[in-house]
Each structure stands twice: as C-alpha cells, then as structure tokens.
Short mmCIF file of C-alpha atoms in Angstrom, two decimals:
data_model
loop_
_atom_site.label_atom_id
_atom_site.label_comp_id
_atom_site.label_asym_id
_atom_site.label_seq_id
_atom_site.Cartn_x
_atom_site.Cartn_y
_atom_site.Cartn_z
CA UNK A 1 0.00 0.00 0.00
CA UNK A 2 1.19 3.52 -0.78
CA UNK A 3 2.59 5.62 2.03
CA UNK A 4 1.25 8.81 0.40
CA UNK A 5 -2.48 8.35 -0.10
CA UNK A 6 -3.26 12.06 0.31
CA UNK A 7 -5.38 13.23 -2.61
CA UNK A 8 -7.04 9.87 -3.19
CA UNK A 9 -10.33 11.40 -2.04
CA UNK A 10 -10.27 13.91 -4.90
CA UNK A 11 -9.80 11.04 -7.35
CA UNK A 12 -12.79 9.25 -5.84
CA UNK A 13 -14.88 12.41 -6.26
CA UNK A 14 -14.30 12.16 -10.01
CA UNK A 15 -15.29 8.49 -10.14
CA UNK A 16 -18.49 9.03 -8.15
CA UNK A 17 -20.36 10.17 -11.28
CA UNK A 18 -20.84 6.49 -12.15
CA UNK A 19 -18.64 6.44 -15.22
CA UNK A 20 -15.73 3.98 -15.41
CA UNK A 21 -12.37 5.53 -16.28
CA UNK A 22 -8.93 4.23 -17.14
CA UNK A 23 -5.66 5.40 -15.60
CA UNK A 24 -4.93 7.33 -18.78
CA UNK A 25 -8.24 9.18 -18.60
CA UNK A 26 -7.64 10.07 -14.96
CA UNK A 27 -4.13 11.32 -15.77
CA UNK A 28 -5.64 13.56 -18.46
CA UNK A 29 -8.41 14.81 -16.16
CA UNK A 30 -6.21 15.58 -13.17
CA UNK A 31 -2.86 16.48 -14.74
CA UNK A 32 -1.14 14.18 -12.23
CA UNK A 33 1.71 11.82 -13.06
CA UNK A 34 0.66 8.31 -13.99
CA UNK A 35 2.58 6.91 -11.01
CA UNK A 36 0.68 9.25 -8.66
CA UNK A 37 -2.68 8.23 -10.13
CA UNK A 38 -1.71 4.57 -9.76
CA UNK A 39 -0.79 5.08 -6.09
CA UNK A 40 -4.07 6.78 -5.36
CA UNK A 41 -6.11 4.16 -7.20
CA UNK A 42 -4.32 1.44 -5.22
CA UNK A 43 -5.17 3.22 -1.96
CA UNK A 44 -8.85 3.48 -2.95
CA UNK A 45 -8.98 -0.13 -4.10
CA UNK A 46 -7.45 -1.35 -0.82
CA UNK A 47 -10.35 0.34 1.01
CA UNK A 48 -12.85 -1.06 -1.54
CA UNK A 49 -14.01 2.45 -2.51
CA UNK A 50 -13.43 1.54 -6.16
CA UNK A 51 -13.33 -1.63 -8.19
CA UNK A 52 -12.19 -2.64 -11.69
CA UNK A 53 -14.98 -2.88 -14.22
CA UNK A 54 -15.94 -6.21 -15.72
CA UNK A 55 -15.05 -5.16 -19.25
CA UNK A 56 -11.78 -3.68 -20.42
CA UNK A 57 -11.85 -0.52 -22.54
CA UNK A 58 -10.36 -0.73 -26.06
CA UNK A 59 -8.91 2.31 -27.80
CA UNK A 60 -7.05 0.77 -30.72
CA UNK A 61 -4.19 -0.75 -28.74
CA UNK A 62 -4.08 -3.08 -25.75
CA UNK A 63 -7.25 -3.21 -23.64
CA UNK A 64 -7.02 -0.80 -20.69
CA UNK A 65 -8.36 -1.61 -17.25
CA UNK A 66 -11.01 0.85 -16.05
CA UNK A 67 -12.14 1.64 -12.52
CA UNK A 68 -15.51 2.71 -11.16
CA UNK A 69 -16.97 3.79 -7.85
CA UNK A 70 -18.05 0.88 -5.64
CA UNK A 71 -21.36 2.05 -4.17
CA UNK A 72 -21.68 -1.26 -2.33
CA UNK A 73 -18.49 -0.74 -0.30
CA UNK A 74 -20.41 0.45 2.77
CA UNK A 75 -23.97 0.86 3.95
CA UNK A 76 -25.72 3.87 5.48
CA UNK A 77 -28.42 3.89 8.15
CA UNK A 78 -31.03 6.64 7.88
CA UNK A 79 -34.08 7.63 9.91
CA UNK A 80 -36.62 10.42 9.55
CA UNK A 81 -38.37 10.87 12.90
CA UNK A 82 -41.69 12.67 12.97
CA UNK A 83 -44.00 13.49 15.84
CA UNK A 84 -45.78 10.12 15.79
CA UNK A 85 -44.22 8.21 12.89
CA UNK A 86 -40.72 7.24 11.75
CA UNK A 87 -39.34 6.05 8.42
CA UNK A 88 -36.17 3.98 8.67
CA UNK A 89 -33.91 2.77 5.87
CA UNK A 90 -30.61 1.16 4.87
CA UNK A 91 -28.99 2.52 1.71
CA UNK A 92 -25.82 2.03 -0.28
CA UNK A 93 -23.32 4.80 -1.04
CA UNK A 94 -25.30 5.91 -4.10
CA UNK A 95 -28.37 6.57 -1.95
CA UNK A 96 -30.24 3.54 -3.27
CA UNK A 97 -32.60 2.15 -0.66
CA UNK A 98 -31.77 -1.48 0.16
CA UNK A 99 -34.48 -1.87 2.79
CA UNK A 100 -36.93 0.43 4.54
CA UNK A 101 -39.94 0.45 6.80
CA UNK A 102 -42.31 2.81 8.55
CA UNK A 103 -43.02 2.55 12.26
CA UNK A 104 -45.36 4.30 14.67
CA UNK A 105 -42.94 5.84 17.14
CA UNK A 106 -43.98 8.81 19.27
CA UNK A 107 -41.24 11.38 19.71
CA UNK A 108 -42.78 12.26 23.10
CA UNK A 109 -41.60 8.91 24.50
CA UNK A 110 -38.22 10.56 25.04
CA UNK A 111 -34.77 10.17 23.47
CA UNK A 112 -33.52 6.94 25.02
CA UNK A 113 -36.69 5.00 24.33
CA UNK A 114 -37.05 6.32 20.77
CA UNK A 115 -33.39 5.87 19.89
CA UNK A 116 -33.41 2.41 21.44
CA UNK A 117 -36.23 1.49 19.08
CA UNK A 118 -34.14 2.79 16.19
CA UNK A 119 -31.18 0.59 17.12
CA UNK A 120 -33.44 -2.47 17.07
CA UNK A 121 -35.02 -1.49 13.75
CA UNK A 122 -31.67 -0.79 12.11
CA UNK A 123 -30.28 -4.13 13.27
CA UNK A 124 -33.27 -6.01 11.83
CA UNK A 125 -33.08 -4.20 8.50
CA UNK A 126 -29.35 -4.91 8.18
CA UNK A 127 -29.90 -8.58 8.89
CA UNK A 128 -32.63 -8.67 6.26
CA UNK A 129 -30.25 -7.46 3.52
CA UNK A 130 -27.35 -9.63 4.65
CA UNK A 131 -25.20 -6.81 6.02
CA UNK A 132 -23.69 -6.22 9.46
CA UNK A 133 -23.04 -3.22 11.67
CA UNK A 134 -19.37 -3.44 10.65
CA UNK A 135 -20.44 -2.51 7.10
CA UNK A 136 -22.01 0.78 8.24
CA UNK A 137 -20.06 3.96 7.51
CA UNK A 138 -22.48 6.36 9.15
CA UNK A 139 -25.93 7.06 10.52
CA UNK A 140 -28.17 9.99 9.52
CA UNK A 141 -31.04 11.14 11.73
CA UNK A 142 -33.71 13.77 11.07
CA UNK A 143 -35.60 15.24 14.04
CA UNK A 144 -38.84 17.29 14.09
CA UNK A 145 -37.32 20.29 15.84
CA UNK A 146 -34.37 22.72 15.90
CA UNK A 147 -30.98 20.98 15.89
CA UNK A 148 -27.47 22.34 16.34
CA UNK A 149 -25.95 20.40 13.47
CA UNK A 150 -22.33 20.62 14.68
CA UNK A 151 -23.18 18.83 17.93
CA UNK A 152 -26.27 16.88 16.86
CA UNK A 153 -28.19 18.14 19.89
CA UNK A 154 -31.80 19.37 19.74
CA UNK A 155 -32.22 22.92 21.01
CA UNK A 156 -35.48 23.84 22.82
CA UNK A 157 -37.64 21.64 20.55
CA UNK A 158 -41.28 22.65 21.24
CA UNK A 159 -42.83 19.23 20.54
CA UNK A 160 -40.03 16.99 21.87
CA UNK A 161 -40.19 16.87 25.68
CA UNK A 162 -37.01 15.51 27.25
CA UNK A 163 -34.89 16.02 24.10
CA UNK A 164 -33.47 19.49 24.76
CA UNK A 165 -29.68 19.27 24.68
CA UNK A 166 -29.68 15.46 24.47
CA UNK A 167 -26.46 14.10 22.93
CA UNK A 168 -28.00 12.04 20.11
CA UNK A 169 -24.67 11.15 18.42
CA UNK A 170 -23.06 10.35 21.78
CA UNK A 171 -25.85 7.94 22.65
CA UNK A 172 -26.24 6.25 19.26
CA UNK A 173 -22.65 6.03 17.98
CA UNK A 174 -21.30 3.48 20.50
CA UNK A 175 -24.38 1.30 20.03
CA UNK A 176 -24.14 1.27 16.23
CA UNK A 177 -20.36 1.54 15.89
CA UNK A 178 -20.45 4.38 13.37
CA UNK A 179 -20.46 8.20 13.28
CA UNK A 180 -23.90 9.81 13.67
CA UNK A 181 -25.06 13.01 11.96
CA UNK A 182 -28.26 14.78 13.03
CA UNK A 183 -30.28 17.58 11.43
CA UNK A 184 -33.84 18.87 11.49
CA UNK A 185 -36.37 17.08 9.32
CA UNK A 186 -36.91 19.93 6.85
CA UNK A 187 -33.22 20.12 5.97
CA UNK A 188 -32.95 16.41 5.24
CA UNK A 189 -36.13 16.56 3.12
CA UNK A 190 -34.59 19.39 1.11
CA UNK A 191 -31.44 17.30 0.63
CA UNK A 192 -33.46 14.28 -0.45
CA UNK A 193 -35.59 16.14 -3.00
CA UNK A 194 -32.56 17.94 -4.42
CA UNK A 195 -30.43 14.79 -4.68
CA UNK A 196 -33.08 12.52 -6.19
CA UNK A 197 -35.49 14.80 -8.05
CA UNK A 198 -33.79 18.12 -8.84
CA UNK A 199 -29.99 17.63 -8.92
CA UNK A 200 -29.62 20.15 -11.74
CA UNK A 201 -31.16 23.01 -9.69
CA UNK A 202 -28.56 25.25 -8.03
CA UNK A 203 -30.92 27.26 -5.79
CA UNK A 204 -33.93 25.57 -4.24
CA UNK A 205 -36.35 26.08 -1.36
CA UNK A 206 -38.15 23.09 0.17
CA UNK A 207 -41.11 24.13 2.31
CA UNK A 208 -42.60 21.60 4.70
CA UNK A 209 -46.21 22.37 5.64
CA UNK A 210 -47.30 20.07 8.43
CA UNK A 211 -48.08 20.69 12.09
CA UNK A 212 -45.31 23.27 11.83
CA UNK A 213 -43.88 25.08 8.81
CA UNK A 214 -40.20 25.12 7.93
CA UNK A 215 -37.95 25.67 4.94
CA UNK A 216 -34.80 23.90 3.74
CA UNK A 217 -32.45 26.03 1.65
CA UNK A 218 -30.22 24.67 -1.12
CA UNK A 219 -27.77 27.19 -2.57
CA UNK A 220 -25.17 26.29 -5.21
CA UNK A 221 -26.17 22.63 -4.72
CA UNK A 222 -25.35 22.75 -0.99
CA UNK A 223 -27.57 22.87 2.08
CA UNK A 224 -27.45 26.21 3.86
CA UNK A 225 -27.86 25.86 7.62
CA UNK A 226 -26.82 29.30 8.82
CA UNK A 227 -24.57 30.16 11.77
CA UNK A 228 -26.28 27.90 14.33
CA UNK A 229 -28.35 25.61 12.11
CA UNK A 230 -31.63 27.52 12.35
CA UNK A 231 -31.78 28.91 8.80
CA UNK A 232 -35.17 28.45 7.17
CA UNK A 233 -37.39 28.63 10.26
CA UNK A 234 -40.10 30.55 8.37
CA UNK A 235 -42.94 29.21 10.51
CA UNK A 236 -42.36 31.97 13.03
CA UNK A 237 -42.25 34.89 10.63
CA UNK A 238 -45.07 37.32 11.37
CA UNK A 239 -47.91 37.33 8.84
CA UNK A 240 -49.87 40.47 8.01
CA UNK A 241 -53.47 40.27 9.22
CA UNK A 242 -52.79 37.56 11.82
CA UNK A 243 -51.61 39.74 14.67
CA UNK A 244 -53.84 38.19 17.36
CA UNK A 245 -53.31 34.52 16.55
CA UNK A 246 -51.28 32.93 19.41
CA UNK A 247 -48.40 30.63 18.46
CA UNK A 248 -46.84 27.85 20.50
CA UNK A 249 -43.53 29.74 20.37
CA UNK A 250 -45.04 32.36 22.68
CA UNK A 251 -45.52 35.08 20.05
CA UNK A 252 -48.59 35.97 18.04
CA UNK A 253 -49.22 36.26 14.34
CA UNK A 254 -46.73 33.58 13.23
CA UNK A 255 -47.20 31.83 9.89
CA UNK A 256 -47.53 28.48 11.69
CA UNK A 257 -50.36 29.89 13.83
CA UNK A 258 -52.51 30.54 10.76
CA UNK A 259 -51.33 28.05 8.13
CA UNK A 260 -49.92 25.05 10.06
CA UNK A 261 -51.88 21.79 10.12
CA UNK A 262 -52.80 22.13 13.78
CA UNK A 263 -54.11 25.67 13.31
CA UNK A 264 -56.15 24.70 10.25
CA UNK A 265 -57.69 21.73 12.08
CA UNK A 266 -58.61 23.95 15.04
CA UNK A 267 -60.33 26.47 12.77
CA UNK A 268 -62.30 23.71 11.07
CA UNK A 269 -63.41 22.38 14.46
CA UNK A 270 -64.59 25.88 15.30
CA UNK A 271 -66.67 25.67 12.12
CA UNK A 272 -68.30 22.46 13.37
CA UNK A 273 -66.25 20.02 11.30
CA UNK A 274 -64.46 16.91 12.59
CA UNK A 275 -60.73 17.58 12.15
CA UNK A 276 -58.19 16.37 14.72
CA UNK A 277 -55.06 17.19 12.73
CA UNK A 278 -53.63 18.18 9.38
CA UNK A 279 -54.39 14.83 7.77
CA UNK A 280 -58.07 15.29 8.58
CA UNK A 281 -57.89 18.72 6.95
CA UNK A 282 -56.51 17.15 3.77
CA UNK A 283 -59.19 14.43 3.86
CA UNK A 284 -61.91 17.10 4.00
CA UNK A 285 -60.33 18.95 1.08
CA UNK A 286 -60.20 15.77 -0.99
CA UNK A 287 -63.82 15.09 -0.11
CA UNK A 288 -64.71 18.45 -1.63
CA UNK A 289 -65.68 20.26 1.57
CA UNK A 290 -65.96 23.95 0.54
CA UNK A 291 -64.95 25.32 3.97
CA UNK A 292 -61.79 23.18 4.05
CA UNK A 293 -60.93 24.08 0.45
CA UNK A 294 -61.33 27.79 1.15
CA UNK A 295 -59.19 27.50 4.26
CA UNK A 296 -56.41 25.61 2.44
CA UNK A 297 -56.42 28.16 -0.37
CA UNK A 298 -56.01 30.96 2.20
CA UNK A 299 -53.25 29.01 3.94
CA UNK A 300 -51.48 28.87 0.57
CA UNK A 301 -51.81 32.65 0.25
CA UNK A 302 -50.38 33.18 3.75
CA UNK A 303 -47.44 30.89 2.96
CA UNK A 304 -47.01 32.65 -0.38
CA UNK A 305 -46.91 36.00 1.41
CA UNK A 306 -43.83 34.91 3.37
CA UNK A 307 -42.26 33.13 0.40
CA UNK A 308 -42.67 36.18 -1.85
CA UNK A 309 -40.20 38.04 0.35
CA UNK A 310 -37.82 35.07 0.20
CA UNK A 311 -38.10 34.93 -3.59
CA UNK A 312 -37.10 38.59 -3.84
CA UNK A 313 -34.27 38.05 -1.38
CA UNK A 314 -32.94 34.62 -2.39
CA UNK A 315 -34.08 34.22 -6.03
CA UNK A 316 -34.52 30.40 -6.05
CA UNK A 317 -35.01 28.45 -9.25
CA UNK A 318 -37.47 25.99 -7.70
CA UNK A 319 -39.79 26.02 -4.69
CA UNK A 320 -41.03 22.59 -3.57
CA UNK A 321 -44.01 22.34 -1.23
CA UNK A 322 -44.01 19.19 0.94
CA UNK A 323 -45.30 17.94 4.26
CA UNK A 324 -48.69 16.42 5.15
CA UNK A 325 -50.70 19.50 4.15
CA UNK A 326 -49.13 19.46 0.67
CA UNK A 327 -51.31 16.42 -0.04
CA UNK A 328 -54.11 18.96 -0.53
CA UNK A 329 -52.45 19.43 -3.92
CA UNK A 330 -53.40 22.24 -6.28
CA UNK A 331 -55.67 23.98 -3.78
CA UNK A 332 -52.64 24.80 -1.61
CA UNK A 333 -50.26 25.40 -4.52
CA UNK A 334 -52.69 27.76 -6.23
CA UNK A 335 -52.74 30.02 -3.18
CA UNK A 336 -48.95 29.96 -2.92
CA UNK A 337 -48.47 30.77 -6.62
CA UNK A 338 -51.12 33.48 -6.59
CA UNK A 339 -49.27 35.60 -4.06
CA UNK A 340 -45.68 34.84 -5.08
CA UNK A 341 -46.22 35.74 -8.73
CA UNK A 342 -48.12 38.92 -7.84
CA UNK A 343 -45.81 40.11 -5.04
CA UNK A 344 -42.32 39.14 -6.26
CA UNK A 345 -40.16 40.95 -8.77
CA UNK A 346 -40.62 39.84 -12.42
CA UNK A 347 -36.92 39.00 -12.78
CA UNK A 348 -37.05 36.77 -9.68
CA UNK A 349 -40.06 34.81 -10.98
CA UNK A 350 -39.07 34.74 -14.66
CA UNK A 351 -37.99 31.10 -14.54
CA UNK A 352 -39.30 30.13 -11.09
CA UNK A 353 -41.00 26.74 -10.78
CA UNK A 354 -43.36 26.09 -7.84
CA UNK A 355 -44.41 22.46 -7.47
CA UNK A 356 -45.28 19.69 -5.06
CA UNK A 357 -42.83 17.13 -3.72
CA UNK A 358 -41.84 14.15 -5.87
CA UNK A 359 -40.42 11.71 -3.29
CA UNK A 360 -43.42 11.70 -0.96
CA UNK A 361 -42.54 10.61 2.57
CA UNK A 362 -39.24 9.06 1.40
CA UNK A 363 -37.54 12.46 1.00
CA UNK A 364 -36.44 12.50 4.66
CA UNK A 365 -34.66 9.14 4.74
CA UNK A 366 -33.05 9.76 1.35
CA UNK A 367 -31.83 13.13 2.62
CA UNK A 368 -30.54 11.65 5.89
CA UNK A 369 -28.56 9.11 3.88
CA UNK A 370 -27.25 11.81 1.53
CA UNK A 371 -26.06 13.82 4.55
CA UNK A 372 -23.95 10.84 5.64
CA UNK A 373 -22.75 9.97 2.13
CA UNK A 374 -21.53 13.49 1.40
CA UNK A 375 -19.74 13.61 4.75
CA UNK A 376 -18.16 10.16 4.42
CA UNK A 377 -17.09 10.54 0.81
CA UNK A 378 -15.77 14.08 0.99
CA UNK A 379 -12.15 14.12 -0.28
CA UNK A 380 -10.80 15.08 3.14
CA UNK A 381 -12.75 12.31 4.92
CA UNK A 382 -11.63 9.65 2.42
CA UNK A 383 -8.01 10.76 2.77
CA UNK A 384 -8.27 10.55 6.58
CA UNK A 385 -9.78 7.07 6.40
CA UNK A 386 -6.99 5.84 4.15
CA UNK A 387 -4.28 7.46 6.28
CA UNK A 388 -5.74 5.93 9.44
CA UNK A 389 -5.77 2.50 7.80
CA UNK A 390 -2.14 2.95 6.74
CA UNK A 391 -1.14 3.84 10.30
CA UNK A 392 -2.85 0.74 11.66
CA UNK A 393 -0.97 -1.46 9.20
CA UNK A 394 2.36 0.20 10.00
CA UNK A 395 1.91 -0.03 13.78
CA UNK A 396 3.30 -3.28 15.27
CA UNK A 397 0.71 -5.34 17.13
#
C-alpha cells in the first residue's frame, strides 16, 4: 500500500459520477503523473471504494483496465423521525434504498426509548439485507425540531419533551459503531428532493407544511444551515393580518399559527367540522368540503406572502411544497403561486417553478442518507480514512 495516499479522495470524487475511467483518462483529467494516479487508485482499491470494471476498454491498442466507484463498499443507516411516525432505511453509497420500513414511534416517548427502538429497527433491516453493523459507515437522523448540526443536539424543541440538549450522536454512535449526523427534518427533506429529483437546480427552497412550517435552503447545490443551524425557520415569521393569533412559540401572528396543520384543524373544528389534525384537513379537502378548500387556499396565500419576500431576497429556481398538508395538492399550490407571482419581482419569478414534492414521505430518509454519504465521501474524509488505515498497518501489534 502507498505511504502517500493524500489526494485519493479527490480522485474518488471524479469516479463518483458512475462512469468507469482508465488510468490514462484520470491522468488527463487531473494532470497528475501516472505513477501518482496509480498510487491513489491502489489506496482506494485497498479500502474497496473503487473496483475494476468487468469489461476492459479498447482504444485501438491493448485493452485498458477501467475503474468505477463501488457504491456497495459500505452501507448507510437513515431515519426520519416525525411526531408520531418514523421512516427507517438502509442505503448504499449511491443513496439507493436497500431496505426500509415505517413505524409508529412517538417522539414524546423521550430520546432513550425512541433511539433504542431505532437501534433495534436498524439491526433487523441490516440482517434482512445480509449486512452487518461493521459494514455501516455512518448514521443519519432527522428530528422534528431545531438541531445544532455541529453537535447533533436538539435545542429547545417545542414538541419533543425531554430532548433538549440530548447528545443524540453520543448515545447512538457506541451502540451502532459508526459516526452519527443529526439535522432537522426539513433540511434532510430538502437534501433528499434535491439529490433525487432536482440535482440540476442550483438554488432551491423546500417548504414543509405540516403541524409546523419550515424551509430547507439549497444554494449552489449545498444545504445552507446558517450560523447555528436555524436557517429556514419561516414558521415563526409574522404574517400580516394575523396579529392576534397565538403561536406555541409564545408570540402571536406567526405563519404556523394561521397556516400550520394544527391551526387549520382547530379552525375547522370551530366551524363544526371533525378535524383532529392536518391529515383530517386534507381528507376534508379531498372530499370536496368547501370550507376546508377555502381555508387551504387561504393558507397557501399566507405561505405565499412569506415566500414572496424570500423569492425577492434569495431568487430560487425551484420552490417545492411538501409535508402532510401538501397532499391537498393544487388547492394549496394555487394560493402559494397566486401571491408569489403577484408580489415578487418579475426578474425573480421569470424562470421560477413552484411544485409539489416528488419523493413523498421518502424524502427524509433519502436526505438523511445523503447527509452521511456526502460527509463520508468528501475528499478530506476519504483521505483521513486511508491514512488511518495505513497507520494501523504500520503499527506493530
């Protein structure tokens, strides 16, 4: 094995596009010496990050061996935790789902009980696909509340009693034997939709409309979290004309207080309709109830009012509306579009697309896996992994 594997991660980044390449092609792409490329390929092959293709490539002379990214080298564990439901999956390094399941898990049961359930579910899923915990390179978790991404700790989550400041990575990592990354659920949904459905879009907003309302921000193909990880918390922006509506954050007039699923259900109950939560609101809309339809349309306008300011400020290429309430479909989207296109600058909306989500409730687990994949396969992380392996081999037992 080479003693100078530094830079192998950058070579892997080239091969991750799925195309097999020969040493000669990699020399031409990188400008490196052939001996350097060979050293780096050997380091990647020793770690199983790459593998030779089945077929040699012919270019008029002797057949040349080509190498491609080995997406099966490791597995990733991913979980999207909601208030009452969780989606759990095992993926490969290309984000392909190998196994997944949904489970009714209440976040209010507290961190140790909920995370303990996750450990059991992950172990069962791995066994089902013939993989072991030793194959796992990382774990991605999405939580329904504010998260300090650098530490993986929830911060004052309003609907997660007992979770404030809990060390999620510190609790899970020793039990699963792999690094753990944690983010809020809206951010991982934005990652999932961008990765799987809109990879060509540089600037994207993903808006989750459920019990709460949040926004994931993709800029130049990267997730923007802000200084402390709270970027995109649009649910607590004040909405004109809603000054007296109390919000669970302690303020009044917040977007969530007038357009969130809980608020809509409460207003429908006040109108004499049976609506316990946002899903009941959507069911009434689909059943053609005129009061529910009118309320959803107005919720779309309220959301559009906030987003119009973001469109002028951020100038996204695509806005995706997701979350449980998005299942109301065009009734919600029509309200959003109505206000954005009338209130935003013409240049900002010239090529703007506003649409519903494409991945459904899989966006979160795909995004949680992507978060881990991008971290694990970053050039610096790959170089560190190879260097650490070299040190272990050079150290006498």
